[in-house]
Amino acid sequence: MAAPMTSRILRLGARTTSRSLTRRCQTPSFVISTQTYIPRVLRSAPSARCFSVTRRSQAGIMPHTEEPEAPDLEPHHEAGAHADLSDEEYHLHADRYMETLQEKAEELQEGREDAGVLSITLPPNGTYIVNKQPTNKQIWLSSPLSGPKRYDWVVSGESMHQKEGGGVGDWVYIRDGTRLSALLRKEIGVSVDLSEDGDATKRPSVDPVE
């Protein structure tokens, strides 16, 4: 009697165990972690540093940029204070400088091909140009008031009743008989008196060239 009861209990336990295993296999359960994976290298790495990067300015190249300032290549010199000059000292230093400048300008003018050109600027009239014309043996004048004229060397006072070589020469505009010195005296107030140099004014005359 005891043996059959024991056998029934064992069979019932086996069935229960089998059913439990079957249910576990049919309804599996999974656990999904929502944690973000962090590599081991990054875990031990120190905190990243902050860097500031400044781009080189391209000022003046793009439309929205400003015009760059020109580099100052000239050395800076201390100007110093102006000297306390008397009137005599001022004129001495100023005249010496201007005379030296005039000499250098004349040397430069003599070394050029247009050395026979004289330019006189006189406000408010304008600029007068006086130049030599060796080909025609003339002096040409360009006046802002009276226009261009050509002057020939003319000797007056050498008639048949006068002594040869006693005439006086001057630069004359043949068409109207005006003298260059008279026109300059009238328009710019410069007096050119050739009578002071007697030998120069008594040279033989040259036939006028139109």
JSON list of C-alpha atoms in Angstrom, two decimals:
[
{"chain": "A", "resi": 1, "resn": "MET", "atom": "CA", "xyz": [0.00, 0.00, 0.00]},
{"chain": "A", "resi": 2, "resn": "ALA", "atom": "CA", "xyz": [2.84, 2.39, 0.87]},
{"chain": "A", "resi": 3, "resn": "ALA", "atom": "CA", "xyz": [4.76, 1.58, -2.27]},
{"chain": "A", "resi": 4, "resn": "PRO", "atom": "CA", "xyz": [2.05, 2.62, -4.73]},
{"chain": "A", "resi": 5, "resn": "MET", "atom": "CA", "xyz": [1.47, 5.92, -2.83]},
{"chain": "A", "resi": 6, "resn": "THR", "atom": "CA", "xyz": [5.15, 6.82, -2.99]},
{"chain": "A", "resi": 7, "resn": "SER", "atom": "CA", "xyz": [5.29, 6.08, -6.67]},
{"chain": "A", "resi": 8, "resn": "ARG", "atom": "CA", "xyz": [2.29, 8.37, -7.32]},
{"chain": "A", "resi": 9, "resn": "ILE", "atom": "CA", "xyz": [3.88, 11.26, -5.40]},
{"chain": "A", "resi": 10, "resn": "LEU", "atom": "CA", "xyz": [7.11, 10.94, -7.38]},
{"chain": "A", "resi": 11, "resn": "ARG", "atom": "CA", "xyz": [5.25, 10.95, -10.71]},
{"chain": "A", "resi": 12, "resn": "LEU", "atom": "CA", "xyz": [3.28, 14.05, -9.64]},
{"chain": "A", "resi": 13, "resn": "GLY", "atom": "CA", "xyz": [6.49, 15.86, -8.66]},
{"chain": "A", "resi": 14, "resn": "ALA", "atom": "CA", "xyz": [8.11, 14.99, -11.98]},
{"chain": "A", "resi": 15, "resn": "ARG", "atom": "CA", "xyz": [5.11, 16.31, -13.91]},
{"chain": "A", "resi": 16, "resn": "THR", "atom": "CA", "xyz": [5.15, 19.59, -11.96]},
{"chain": "A", "resi": 17, "resn": "THR", "atom": "CA", "xyz": [8.85, 20.06, -12.59]},
{"chain": "A", "resi": 18, "resn": "SER", "atom": "CA", "xyz": [8.44, 19.27, -16.28]},
{"chain": "A", "resi": 19, "resn": "ARG", "atom": "CA", "xyz": [5.59, 21.78, -16.66]},
{"chain": "A", "resi": 20, "resn": "SER", "atom": "CA", "xyz": [7.61, 24.49, -14.90]},
{"chain": "A", "resi": 21, "resn": "LEU", "atom": "CA", "xyz": [10.56, 23.95, -17.21]},
{"chain": "A", "resi": 22, "resn": "THR", "atom": "CA", "xyz": [8.30, 23.98, -20.25]},
{"chain": "A", "resi": 23, "resn": "ARG", "atom": "CA", "xyz": [6.75, 27.34, -19.22]},
{"chain": "A", "resi": 24, "resn": "ARG", "atom": "CA", "xyz": [10.15, 28.91, -18.67]},
{"chain": "A", "resi": 25, "resn": "CYS", "atom": "CA", "xyz": [11.30, 27.88, -22.12]},
{"chain": "A", "resi": 26, "resn": "GLN", "atom": "CA", "xyz": [8.10, 29.12, -23.77]},
{"chain": "A", "resi": 27, "resn": "THR", "atom": "CA", "xyz": [8.08, 32.57, -22.08]},
{"chain": "A", "resi": 28, "resn": "PRO", "atom": "CA", "xyz": [11.68, 33.72, -21.90]},
{"chain": "A", "resi": 29, "resn": "SER", "atom": "CA", "xyz": [12.42, 36.99, -20.14]},
{"chain": "A", "resi": 30, "resn": "PHE", "atom": "CA", "xyz": [15.14, 39.46, -21.17]},
{"chain": "A", "resi": 31, "resn": "VAL", "atom": "CA", "xyz": [16.57, 42.46, -19.25]},
{"chain": "A", "resi": 32, "resn": "ILE", "atom": "CA", "xyz": [17.68, 45.33, -21.50]},
{"chain": "A", "resi": 33, "resn": "SER", "atom": "CA", "xyz": [19.99, 47.89, -19.95]},
{"chain": "A", "resi": 34, "resn": "THR", "atom": "CA", "xyz": [19.49, 51.51, -20.95]},
{"chain": "A", "resi": 35, "resn": "GLN", "atom": "CA", "xyz": [22.93, 52.65, -19.79]},
{"chain": "A", "resi": 36, "resn": "THR", "atom": "CA", "xyz": [25.18, 54.17, -22.46]},
{"chain": "A", "resi": 37, "resn": "TYR", "atom": "CA", "xyz": [28.34, 52.27, -23.11]},
{"chain": "A", "resi": 38, "resn": "ILE", "atom": "CA", "xyz": [31.48, 54.23, -22.26]},
{"chain": "A", "resi": 39, "resn": "PRO", "atom": "CA", "xyz": [34.79, 52.86, -23.52]},
{"chain": "A", "resi": 40, "resn": "ARG", "atom": "CA", "xyz": [37.37, 52.09, -20.88]},
{"chain": "A", "resi": 41, "resn": "VAL", "atom": "CA", "xyz": [39.86, 54.44, -22.51]},
{"chain": "A", "resi": 42, "resn": "LEU", "atom": "CA", "xyz": [37.53, 57.40, -22.14]},
{"chain": "A", "resi": 43, "resn": "ARG", "atom": "CA", "xyz": [36.72, 56.50, -18.55]},
{"chain": "A", "resi": 44, "resn": "SER", "atom": "CA", "xyz": [40.30, 56.93, -17.49]},
{"chain": "A", "resi": 45, "resn": "ALA", "atom": "CA", "xyz": [41.02, 59.92, -19.78]},
{"chain": "A", "resi": 46, "resn": "PRO", "atom": "CA", "xyz": [41.39, 63.34, -18.09]},
{"chain": "A", "resi": 47, "resn": "SER", "atom": "CA", "xyz": [38.83, 66.05, -18.71]},
{"chain": "A", "resi": 48, "resn": "ALA", "atom": "CA", "xyz": [39.23, 67.84, -22.05]},
{"chain": "A", "resi": 49, "resn": "ARG", "atom": "CA", "xyz": [40.80, 71.29, -22.00]},
{"chain": "A", "resi": 50, "resn": "CYS", "atom": "CA", "xyz": [39.17, 74.35, -23.55]},
{"chain": "A", "resi": 51, "resn": "PHE", "atom": "CA", "xyz": [41.01, 75.94, -26.47]},
{"chain": "A", "resi": 52, "resn": "SER", "atom": "CA", "xyz": [40.41, 79.35, -28.08]},
{"chain": "A", "resi": 53, "resn": "VAL", "atom": "CA", "xyz": [41.24, 79.63, -31.78]},
{"chain": "A", "resi": 54, "resn": "THR", "atom": "CA", "xyz": [41.45, 83.05, -33.45]},
{"chain": "A", "resi": 55, "resn": "ARG", "atom": "CA", "xyz": [41.32, 83.18, -37.23]},
{"chain": "A", "resi": 56, "resn": "ARG", "atom": "CA", "xyz": [43.71, 85.48, -39.01]},
{"chain": "A", "resi": 57, "resn": "SER", "atom": "CA", "xyz": [41.97, 88.65, -40.11]},
{"chain": "A", "resi": 58, "resn": "GLN", "atom": "CA", "xyz": [41.49, 88.99, -43.84]},
{"chain": "A", "resi": 59, "resn": "ALA", "atom": "CA", "xyz": [40.56, 92.66, -43.58]},
{"chain": "A", "resi": 60, "resn": "GLY", "atom": "CA", "xyz": [40.07, 94.42, -46.85]},
{"chain": "A", "resi": 61, "resn": "ILE", "atom": "CA", "xyz": [39.71, 91.27, -48.97]},
{"chain": "A", "resi": 62, "resn": "MET", "atom": "CA", "xyz": [36.06, 90.41, -48.38]},
{"chain": "A", "resi": 63, "resn": "PRO", "atom": "CA", "xyz": [33.25, 92.95, -48.86]},
{"chain": "A", "resi": 64, "resn": "HIS", "atom": "CA", "xyz": [32.20, 92.84, -45.21]},
{"chain": "A", "resi": 65, "resn": "THR", "atom": "CA", "xyz": [35.68, 93.53, -43.87]},
{"chain": "A", "resi": 66, "resn": "GLU", "atom": "CA", "xyz": [37.37, 96.85, -43.29]},
{"chain": "A", "resi": 67, "resn": "GLU", "atom": "CA", "xyz": [40.34, 98.25, -45.18]},
{"chain": "A", "resi": 68, "resn": "PRO", "atom": "CA", "xyz": [43.57, 97.27, -43.42]},
{"chain": "A", "resi": 69, "resn": "GLU", "atom": "CA", "xyz": [45.89, 99.98, -42.26]},
{"chain": "A", "resi": 70, "resn": "ALA", "atom": "CA", "xyz": [49.17, 100.32, -44.14]},
{"chain": "A", "resi": 71, "resn": "PRO", "atom": "CA", "xyz": [52.19, 99.20, -42.16]},
{"chain": "A", "resi": 72, "resn": "ASP", "atom": "CA", "xyz": [54.22, 102.03, -40.76]},
{"chain": "A", "resi": 73, "resn": "LEU", "atom": "CA", "xyz": [57.66, 101.43, -42.24]},
{"chain": "A", "resi": 74, "resn": "GLU", "atom": "CA", "xyz": [59.05, 104.87, -41.48]},
{"chain": "A", "resi": 75, "resn": "PRO", "atom": "CA", "xyz": [61.08, 105.09, -38.29]},
{"chain": "A", "resi": 76, "resn": "HIS", "atom": "CA", "xyz": [59.65, 107.33, -35.65]},
{"chain": "A", "resi": 77, "resn": "HIS", "atom": "CA", "xyz": [61.79, 110.27, -34.66]},
{"chain": "A", "resi": 78, "resn": "GLU", "atom": "CA", "xyz": [61.28, 112.64, -31.85]},
{"chain": "A", "resi": 79, "resn": "ALA", "atom": "CA", "xyz": [60.43, 116.01, -33.37]},
{"chain": "A", "resi": 80, "resn": "GLY", "atom": "CA", "xyz": [61.49, 117.99, -30.36]},
{"chain": "A", "resi": 81, "resn": "ALA", "atom": "CA", "xyz": [60.52, 121.53, -29.58]},
{"chain": "A", "resi": 82, "resn": "HIS", "atom": "CA", "xyz": [61.01, 124.41, -32.00]},
{"chain": "A", "resi": 83, "resn": "ALA", "atom": "CA", "xyz": [63.96, 126.67, -31.37]},
{"chain": "A", "resi": 84, "resn": "ASP", "atom": "CA", "xyz": [63.42, 130.16, -30.02]},
{"chain": "A", "resi": 85, "resn": "LEU", "atom": "CA", "xyz": [64.89, 132.21, -32.87]},
{"chain": "A", "resi": 86, "resn": "SER", "atom": "CA", "xyz": [65.35, 135.91, -33.19]},
{"chain": "A", "resi": 87, "resn": "ASP", "atom": "CA", "xyz": [64.35, 137.62, -36.44]},
{"chain": "A", "resi": 88, "resn": "GLU", "atom": "CA", "xyz": [67.97, 137.75, -37.55]},
{"chain": "A", "resi": 89, "resn": "GLU", "atom": "CA", "xyz": [68.56, 134.05, -36.83]},
{"chain": "A", "resi": 90, "resn": "TYR", "atom": "CA", "xyz": [65.35, 133.06, -38.60]},
{"chain": "A", "resi": 91, "resn": "HIS", "atom": "CA", "xyz": [66.23, 134.90, -41.82]},
{"chain": "A", "resi": 92, "resn": "LEU", "atom": "CA", "xyz": [69.78, 133.53, -41.65]},
{"chain": "A", "resi": 93, "resn": "HIS", "atom": "CA", "xyz": [68.70, 129.87, -41.49]},
{"chain": "A", "resi": 94, "resn": "ALA", "atom": "CA", "xyz": [65.76, 130.24, -43.90]},
{"chain": "A", "resi": 95, "resn": "ASP", "atom": "CA", "xyz": [67.75, 132.14, -46.55]},
{"chain": "A", "resi": 96, "resn": "ARG", "atom": "CA", "xyz": [70.64, 129.70, -46.33]},
{"chain": "A", "resi": 97, "resn": "TYR", "atom": "CA", "xyz": [68.31, 126.75, -46.87]},
{"chain": "A", "resi": 98, "resn": "MET", "atom": "CA", "xyz": [66.48, 128.35, -49.79]},
{"chain": "A", "resi": 99, "resn": "GLU", "atom": "CA", "xyz": [69.71, 129.46, -51.47]},
{"chain": "A", "resi": 100, "resn": "THR", "atom": "CA", "xyz": [71.11, 125.95, -51.20]},
{"chain": "A", "resi": 101, "resn": "LEU", "atom": "CA", "xyz": [67.88, 124.52, -52.58]},
{"chain": "A", "resi": 102, "resn": "GLN", "atom": "CA", "xyz": [67.99, 126.96, -55.50]},
{"chain": "A", "resi": 103, "resn": "GLU", "atom": "CA", "xyz": [71.58, 125.99, -56.31]},
{"chain": "A", "resi": 104, "resn": "LYS", "atom": "CA", "xyz": [70.70, 122.29, -56.32]},
{"chain": "A", "resi": 105, "resn": "ALA", "atom": "CA", "xyz": [67.66, 122.95, -58.51]},
{"chain": "A", "resi": 106, "resn": "GLU", "atom": "CA", "xyz": [69.79, 124.91, -60.99]},
{"chain": "A", "resi": 107, "resn": "GLU", "atom": "CA", "xyz": [72.36, 122.11, -61.10]},
{"chain": "A", "resi": 108, "resn": "LEU", "atom": "CA", "xyz": [69.59, 119.63, -61.79]},
{"chain": "A", "resi": 109, "resn": "GLN", "atom": "CA", "xyz": [68.14, 121.86, -64.50]},
{"chain": "A", "resi": 110, "resn": "GLU", "atom": "CA", "xyz": [71.52, 122.28, -66.21]},
{"chain": "A", "resi": 111, "resn": "GLY", "atom": "CA", "xyz": [71.96, 118.53, -66.42]},
{"chain": "A", "resi": 112, "resn": "ARG", "atom": "CA", "xyz": [68.74, 118.01, -68.34]},
{"chain": "A", "resi": 113, "resn": "GLU", "atom": "CA", "xyz": [68.01, 118.37, -72.04]},
{"chain": "A", "resi": 114, "resn": "ASP", "atom": "CA", "xyz": [65.49, 121.17, -71.42]},
{"chain": "A", "resi": 115, "resn": "ALA", "atom": "CA", "xyz": [68.04, 123.35, -69.67]},
{"chain": "A", "resi": 116, "resn": "GLY", "atom": "CA", "xyz": [67.03, 126.25, -71.91]},
{"chain": "A", "resi": 117, "resn": "VAL", "atom": "CA", "xyz": [63.52, 126.39, -70.44]},
{"chain": "A", "resi": 118, "resn": "LEU", "atom": "CA", "xyz": [62.54, 128.85, -67.73]},
{"chain": "A", "resi": 119, "resn": "SER", "atom": "CA", "xyz": [59.19, 128.47, -65.96]},
{"chain": "A", "resi": 120, "resn": "ILE", "atom": "CA", "xyz": [57.78, 131.37, -63.94]},
{"chain": "A", "resi": 121, "resn": "THR", "atom": "CA", "xyz": [54.57, 130.84, -61.96]},
{"chain": "A", "resi": 122, "resn": "LEU", "atom": "CA", "xyz": [52.91, 134.06, -60.89]},
{"chain": "A", "resi": 123, "resn": "PRO", "atom": "CA", "xyz": [49.44, 133.89, -59.30]},
{"chain": "A", "resi": 124, "resn": "PRO", "atom": "CA", "xyz": [46.85, 134.87, -60.26]},
{"chain": "A", "resi": 125, "resn": "ASN", "atom": "CA", "xyz": [48.08, 135.21, -63.87]},
{"chain": "A", "resi": 126, "resn": "GLY", "atom": "CA", "xyz": [49.42, 131.68, -64.23]},
{"chain": "A", "resi": 127, "resn": "THR", "atom": "CA", "xyz": [52.65, 130.18, -65.54]},
{"chain": "A", "resi": 128, "resn": "TYR", "atom": "CA", "xyz": [55.00, 131.85, -68.03]},
{"chain": "A", "resi": 129, "resn": "ILE", "atom": "CA", "xyz": [57.31, 129.66, -70.12]},
{"chain": "A", "resi": 130, "resn": "VAL", "atom": "CA", "xyz": [60.44, 131.22, -71.64]},
{"chain": "A", "resi": 131, "resn": "ASN", "atom": "CA", "xyz": [62.62, 128.92, -73.71]},
{"chain": "A", "resi": 132, "resn": "LYS", "atom": "CA", "xyz": [65.53, 129.12, -76.14]},
{"chain": "A", "resi": 133, "resn": "GLN", "atom": "CA", "xyz": [65.23, 127.97, -79.74]},
{"chain": "A", "resi": 134, "resn": "PRO", "atom": "CA", "xyz": [68.81, 127.59, -81.03]},
{"chain": "A", "resi": 135, "resn": "THR", "atom": "CA", "xyz": [67.67, 126.35, -84.44]},
{"chain": "A", "resi": 136, "resn": "ASN", "atom": "CA", "xyz": [65.90, 129.62, -85.22]},
{"chain": "A", "resi": 137, "resn": "LYS", "atom": "CA", "xyz": [68.09, 131.73, -82.92]},
{"chain": "A", "resi": 138, "resn": "GLN", "atom": "CA", "xyz": [64.97, 132.92, -81.12]},
{"chain": "A", "resi": 139, "resn": "ILE", "atom": "CA", "xyz": [63.46, 133.11, -77.65]},
{"chain": "A", "resi": 140, "resn": "TRP", "atom": "CA", "xyz": [59.91, 131.85, -77.36]},
{"chain": "A", "resi": 141, "resn": "LEU", "atom": "CA", "xyz": [57.46, 133.08, -74.76]},
{"chain": "A", "resi": 142, "resn": "SER", "atom": "CA", "xyz": [54.22, 131.45, -73.68]},
{"chain": "A", "resi": 143, "resn": "SER", "atom": "CA", "xyz": [52.15, 133.93, -71.67]},
{"chain": "A", "resi": 144, "resn": "PRO", "atom": "CA", "xyz": [48.82, 133.11, -69.99]},
{"chain": "A", "resi": 145, "resn": "LEU", "atom": "CA", "xyz": [47.70, 136.68, -70.78]},
{"chain": "A", "resi": 146, "resn": "SER", "atom": "CA", "xyz": [49.10, 137.59, -74.20]},
{"chain": "A", "resi": 147, "resn": "GLY", "atom": "CA", "xyz": [49.66, 134.11, -75.63]},
{"chain": "A", "resi": 148, "resn": "PRO", "atom": "CA", "xyz": [52.70, 132.67, -77.46]},
{"chain": "A", "resi": 149, "resn": "LYS", "atom": "CA", "xyz": [55.26, 134.91, -79.15]},
{"chain": "A", "resi": 150, "resn": "ARG", "atom": "CA", "xyz": [58.64, 134.47, -80.85]},
{"chain": "A", "resi": 151, "resn": "TYR", "atom": "CA", "xyz": [61.35, 137.04, -80.27]},
{"chain": "A", "resi": 152, "resn": "ASP", "atom": "CA", "xyz": [64.40, 137.78, -82.45]},
{"chain": "A", "resi": 153, "resn": "TRP", "atom": "CA", "xyz": [67.55, 139.60, -81.45]},
{"chain": "A", "resi": 154, "resn": "VAL", "atom": "CA", "xyz": [67.32, 143.06, -83.03]},
{"chain": "A", "resi": 155, "resn": "VAL", "atom": "CA", "xyz": [69.93, 145.83, -82.82]},
{"chain": "A", "resi": 156, "resn": "SER", "atom": "CA", "xyz": [68.64, 149.38, -83.11]},
{"chain": "A", "resi": 157, "resn": "GLY", "atom": "CA", "xyz": [70.57, 152.65, -83.60]},
{"chain": "A", "resi": 158, "resn": "GLU", "atom": "CA", "xyz": [72.95, 151.45, -86.35]},
{"chain": "A", "resi": 159, "resn": "SER", "atom": "CA", "xyz": [71.89, 153.66, -89.23]},
{"chain": "A", "resi": 160, "resn": "MET", "atom": "CA", "xyz": [74.21, 154.93, -91.95]},
{"chain": "A", "resi": 161, "resn": "HIS", "atom": "CA", "xyz": [74.70, 158.18, -90.02]},
{"chain": "A", "resi": 162, "resn": "GLN", "atom": "CA", "xyz": [75.67, 156.44, -86.78]},
{"chain": "A", "resi": 163, "resn": "LYS", "atom": "CA", "xyz": [78.86, 154.73, -85.73]},
{"chain": "A", "resi": 164, "resn": "GLU", "atom": "CA", "xyz": [79.04, 151.01, -86.47]},
{"chain": "A", "resi": 165, "resn": "GLY", "atom": "CA", "xyz": [78.64, 148.92, -83.35]},
{"chain": "A", "resi": 166, "resn": "GLY", "atom": "CA", "xyz": [76.95, 151.73, -81.44]},
{"chain": "A", "resi": 167, "resn": "GLY", "atom": "CA", "xyz": [73.46, 150.21, -81.60]},
{"chain": "A", "resi": 168, "resn": "VAL", "atom": "CA", "xyz": [71.64, 148.57, -78.70]},
{"chain": "A", "resi": 169, "resn": "GLY", "atom": "CA", "xyz": [70.20, 145.08, -79.03]},
{"chain": "A", "resi": 170, "resn": "ASP", "atom": "CA", "xyz": [67.06, 143.58, -77.53]},
{"chain": "A", "resi": 171, "resn": "TRP", "atom": "CA", "xyz": [64.67, 140.68, -78.09]},
{"chain": "A", "resi": 172, "resn": "VAL", "atom": "CA", "xyz": [61.82, 141.97, -80.24]},
{"chain": "A", "resi": 173, "resn": "TYR", "atom": "CA", "xyz": [58.59, 140.44, -81.55]},
{"chain": "A", "resi": 174, "resn": "ILE", "atom": "CA", "xyz": [58.87, 141.34, -85.24]},
{"chain": "A", "resi": 175, "resn": "ARG", "atom": "CA", "xyz": [55.13, 141.29, -86.02]},
{"chain": "A", "resi": 176, "resn": "ASP", "atom": "CA", "xyz": [54.17, 144.11, -83.66]},
{"chain": "A", "resi": 177, "resn": "GLY", "atom": "CA", "xyz": [57.58, 145.50, -82.62]},
{"chain": "A", "resi": 178, "resn": "THR", "atom": "CA", "xyz": [57.10, 144.82, -78.89]},
{"chain": "A", "resi": 179, "resn": "ARG", "atom": "CA", "xyz": [60.10, 143.99, -76.76]},
{"chain": "A", "resi": 180, "resn": "LEU", "atom": "CA", "xyz": [60.28, 140.95, -74.52]},
{"chain": "A", "resi": 181, "resn": "SER", "atom": "CA", "xyz": [61.61, 142.98, -71.59]},
{"chain": "A", "resi": 182, "resn": "ALA", "atom": "CA", "xyz": [58.72, 145.45, -71.92]},
{"chain": "A", "resi": 183, "resn": "LEU", "atom": "CA", "xyz": [56.10, 142.69, -71.91]},
{"chain": "A", "resi": 184, "resn": "LEU", "atom": "CA", "xyz": [57.62, 141.00, -68.86]},
{"chain": "A", "resi": 185, "resn": "ARG", "atom": "CA", "xyz": [57.77, 144.31, -67.03]},
{"chain": "A", "resi": 186, "resn": "LYS", "atom": "CA", "xyz": [54.10, 144.97, -67.83]},
{"chain": "A", "resi": 187, "resn": "GLU", "atom": "CA", "xyz": [52.66, 141.54, -67.03]},
{"chain": "A", "resi": 188, "resn": "ILE", "atom": "CA", "xyz": [54.78, 140.22, -64.17]},
{"chain": "A", "resi": 189, "resn": "GLY", "atom": "CA", "xyz": [56.62, 143.31, -62.92]},
{"chain": "A", "resi": 190, "resn": "VAL", "atom": "CA", "xyz": [60.12, 142.03, -63.73]},
{"chain": "A", "resi": 191, "resn": "SER", "atom": "CA", "xyz": [62.51, 144.58, -65.19]},
{"chain": "A", "resi": 192, "resn": "VAL", "atom": "CA", "xyz": [65.23, 143.21, -67.47]},
{"chain": "A", "resi": 193, "resn": "ASP", "atom": "CA", "xyz": [67.55, 146.13, -68.28]},
{"chain": "A", "resi": 194, "resn": "LEU", "atom": "CA", "xyz": [70.00, 145.00, -70.94]},
{"chain": "A", "resi": 195, "resn": "SER", "atom": "CA", "xyz": [71.61, 148.45, -71.09]},
{"chain": "A", "resi": 196, "resn": "GLU", "atom": "CA", "xyz": [73.56, 147.58, -67.95]},
{"chain": "A", "resi": 197, "resn": "ASP", "atom": "CA", "xyz": [75.60, 145.07, -69.97]},
{"chain": "A", "resi": 198, "resn": "GLY", "atom": "CA", "xyz": [76.81, 147.24, -72.83]},
{"chain": "A", "resi": 199, "resn": "ASP", "atom": "CA", "xyz": [79.02, 144.64, -74.52]},
{"chain": "A", "resi": 200, "resn": "ALA", "atom": "CA", "xyz": [76.20, 142.10, -74.68]},
{"chain": "A", "resi": 201, "resn": "THR", "atom": "CA", "xyz": [73.70, 144.51, -76.17]},
{"chain": "A", "resi": 202, "resn": "LYS", "atom": "CA", "xyz": [76.08, 145.74, -78.90]},
{"chain": "A", "resi": 203, "resn": "ARG", "atom": "CA", "xyz": [76.65, 142.41, -80.58]},
{"chain": "A", "resi": 204, "resn": "PRO", "atom": "CA", "xyz": [75.86, 142.18, -84.31]},
{"chain": "A", "resi": 205, "resn": "SER", "atom": "CA", "xyz": [72.20, 141.62, -85.03]},
{"chain": "A", "resi": 206, "resn": "VAL", "atom": "CA", "xyz": [70.76, 138.50, -86.60]},
{"chain": "A", "resi": 207, "resn": "ASP", "atom": "CA", "xyz": [68.33, 138.64, -89.49]},
{"chain": "A", "resi": 208, "resn": "PRO", "atom": "CA", "xyz": [64.80, 138.18, -88.13]},
{"chain": "A", "resi": 209, "resn": "VAL", "atom": "CA", "xyz": [63.25, 134.81, -88.74]},
{"chain": "A", "resi": 210, "resn": "GLU", "atom": "CA", "xyz": [59.50, 134.59, -89.04]}
]
